[in-house]
Amino acid sequence: MSLSATQTKPLTKPSMHMLCHQAPVIPVLTIHDLGHAVPLAEALVAGGLPVLEVTIHTPAALAAIPLMARVPGVTIGAGSLLNSQHVNQAHQAGATFASSPGATRQVIDACKDLALPLLPGAASPTEITDLVNYGFDLIKLFPASAGGPAALRSLSAPFPKVHFIPTGGISQDDALDYLTLPNVACVGGSWVAPAQMIQEEHWGGIRKLAHQARLLGNGH
């Protein structure tokens, strides 16, 4: 059943738009070791990327969120939310926004009930249409690499009032191809915090990658 067929009051989320004005890239982070949480957040913020999304599918993720939230200047969200239990766990952990790879009415309603701003995911025009009818005008396009920048250019005509945060498969090499599109608010990516660098605690290298990503916004 489509979301539009069972609408409830749309979720208001002005802060989601504000987040994209803070930096052109939202790092999508996978935390396996709780000891990495704070220095990772510090490195990314120092590099100029203050808005972070922590995927919740590792045992350390929910415990990492409140630790990272204490880093000065950071804004922490929870990603990969699939159901209302995930939403509740993310909210209790202190996440200030939620992100989902796809969108279900269960996730949308749970976020609305908690007044937790949501970035819902979509992969097709049908899913985007459902979210527009539900009241969203900022949508995660996931996985972005499936259609690339060409798909986003094509989506601008049927969805002129929608802005997107393409996520999934984006790298430093092609991020600017997305960011120069008028319907792209910012991008999500994991390249600024590679798993090997995190494992090796190479915080200086991650800070440098964050700084390079931040500079992508100069022409955006």
CSV table of C-alpha atoms in Angstrom, one decimal, residues 42-155:
chain,number,residue,atom,x,y,z
A,42,GLU,CA,36.2,15.4,16.6
A,43,ALA,CA,38.2,14.7,13.4
A,44,LEU,CA,35.2,15.3,11.2
A,45,VAL,CA,34.0,18.4,13.0
A,46,ALA,CA,37.6,19.8,12.9
A,47,GLY,CA,37.6,19.1,9.2
A,48,GLY,CA,34.5,21.1,8.7
A,49,LEU,CA,31.7,18.5,8.6
A,50,PRO,CA,29.6,19.0,11.7
A,51,VAL,CA,26.5,17.0,10.7
A,52,LEU,CA,27.0,13.2,11.1
A,53,GLU,CA,24.8,10.2,10.5
A,54,VAL,CA,25.6,7.0,12.5
A,55,THR,CA,24.1,3.9,11.0
A,56,ILE,CA,22.5,1.8,13.8
A,57,HIS,CA,23.2,-1.7,12.5
A,58,THR,CA,26.3,-2.3,14.6
A,59,PRO,CA,26.2,-3.2,18.3
A,60,ALA,CA,28.2,-0.1,19.2
A,61,ALA,CA,26.1,2.4,17.3
A,62,LEU,CA,23.4,3.4,19.8
A,63,ALA,CA,25.9,3.8,22.6
A,64,ALA,CA,28.2,5.9,20.3
A,65,ILE,CA,25.5,8.4,19.5
A,66,PRO,CA,25.3,10.1,22.9
A,67,LEU,CA,29.1,10.1,23.2
A,68,MET,CA,29.5,11.8,19.8
A,69,ALA,CA,26.7,14.2,20.6
A,70,ARG,CA,28.9,15.8,23.3
A,71,VAL,CA,31.5,16.9,20.9
A,72,PRO,CA,31.3,20.7,20.5
A,73,GLY,CA,29.6,21.8,17.3
A,74,VAL,CA,28.4,18.4,16.2
A,75,THR,CA,24.9,17.4,15.1
A,76,ILE,CA,24.2,13.7,15.3
A,77,GLY,CA,21.6,11.7,13.4
A,78,ALA,CA,20.8,8.0,13.2
A,79,GLY,CA,20.6,6.2,9.9
A,80,SER,CA,19.4,2.9,8.5
A,81,LEU,CA,16.1,3.1,10.5
A,82,LEU,CA,13.7,0.4,9.3
A,83,ASN,CA,10.9,0.3,11.9
A,84,SER,CA,9.4,2.1,14.8
A,85,GLN,CA,11.6,0.3,17.3
A,86,HIS,CA,14.7,1.7,15.5
A,87,VAL,CA,13.1,5.2,15.7
A,88,ASN,CA,12.5,4.9,19.4
A,89,GLN,CA,16.0,3.6,20.0
A,90,ALA,CA,17.6,6.4,18.0
A,91,HIS,CA,15.5,9.0,19.8
A,92,GLN,CA,16.4,7.6,23.2
A,93,ALA,CA,20.1,7.6,22.3
A,94,GLY,CA,19.9,11.3,21.6
A,95,ALA,CA,19.8,11.5,17.8
A,96,THR,CA,18.6,14.8,16.6
A,97,PHE,CA,17.4,13.6,13.2
A,98,ALA,CA,16.6,10.3,11.6
A,99,SER,CA,17.4,8.8,8.2
A,100,SER,CA,16.0,5.7,6.4
A,101,PRO,CA,17.1,3.9,3.3
A,102,GLY,CA,13.5,3.6,2.2
A,103,ALA,CA,10.3,5.0,3.7
A,104,THR,CA,7.5,3.1,5.5
A,105,ARG,CA,4.5,4.6,7.2
A,106,GLN,CA,5.6,3.0,10.4
A,107,VAL,CA,8.9,4.9,10.4
A,108,ILE,CA,7.3,8.2,9.2
A,109,ASP,CA,4.6,8.1,11.9
A,110,ALA,CA,7.0,7.1,14.6
A,111,CYS,CA,9.2,10.1,13.8
A,112,LYS,CA,6.2,12.4,13.6
A,113,ASP,CA,5.0,11.2,17.1
A,114,LEU,CA,8.5,12.0,18.5
A,115,ALA,CA,8.9,15.2,16.6
A,116,LEU,CA,12.1,13.7,15.2
A,117,PRO,CA,13.1,15.2,11.9
A,118,LEU,CA,13.3,12.5,9.2
A,119,LEU,CA,15.2,12.2,6.0
A,120,PRO,CA,13.2,9.5,4.1
A,121,GLY,CA,14.8,7.4,1.4
A,122,ALA,CA,13.5,6.7,-2.1
A,123,ALA,CA,14.8,4.9,-5.1
A,124,SER,CA,12.1,5.5,-7.7
A,125,PRO,CA,9.6,8.1,-9.0
A,126,THR,CA,6.8,6.1,-7.4
A,127,GLU,CA,8.4,6.3,-4.0
A,128,ILE,CA,9.2,9.9,-4.4
A,129,THR,CA,5.6,10.7,-5.4
A,130,ASP,CA,4.4,8.9,-2.3
A,131,LEU,CA,6.7,11.0,-0.1
A,132,VAL,CA,5.7,14.3,-1.8
A,133,ASN,CA,2.1,13.4,-1.2
A,134,TYR,CA,3.0,12.8,2.4
A,135,GLY,CA,4.4,16.3,2.7
A,136,PHE,CA,8.2,15.8,2.2
A,137,ASP,CA,10.2,18.1,-0.1
A,138,LEU,CA,13.7,16.9,1.0
A,139,ILE,CA,14.3,13.3,0.2
A,140,LYS,CA,17.3,10.9,0.3
A,141,LEU,CA,17.9,9.4,-3.1
A,142,PHE,CA,19.3,5.9,-2.3
A,143,PRO,CA,21.3,4.3,-3.7
A,144,ALA,CA,22.5,7.4,-5.7
A,145,SER,CA,24.9,5.4,-7.8
A,146,ALA,CA,22.1,3.4,-9.4
A,147,GLY,CA,21.2,6.3,-11.6
A,148,GLY,CA,23.9,8.9,-10.9
A,149,PRO,CA,23.7,12.6,-11.6
A,150,ALA,CA,21.7,11.9,-14.9
A,151,ALA,CA,18.8,10.4,-12.9
A,152,LEU,CA,18.7,13.5,-10.6
A,153,ARG,CA,18.6,15.8,-13.6
A,154,SER,CA,15.7,13.8,-15.0
A,155,LEU,CA,13.8,14.0,-11.7
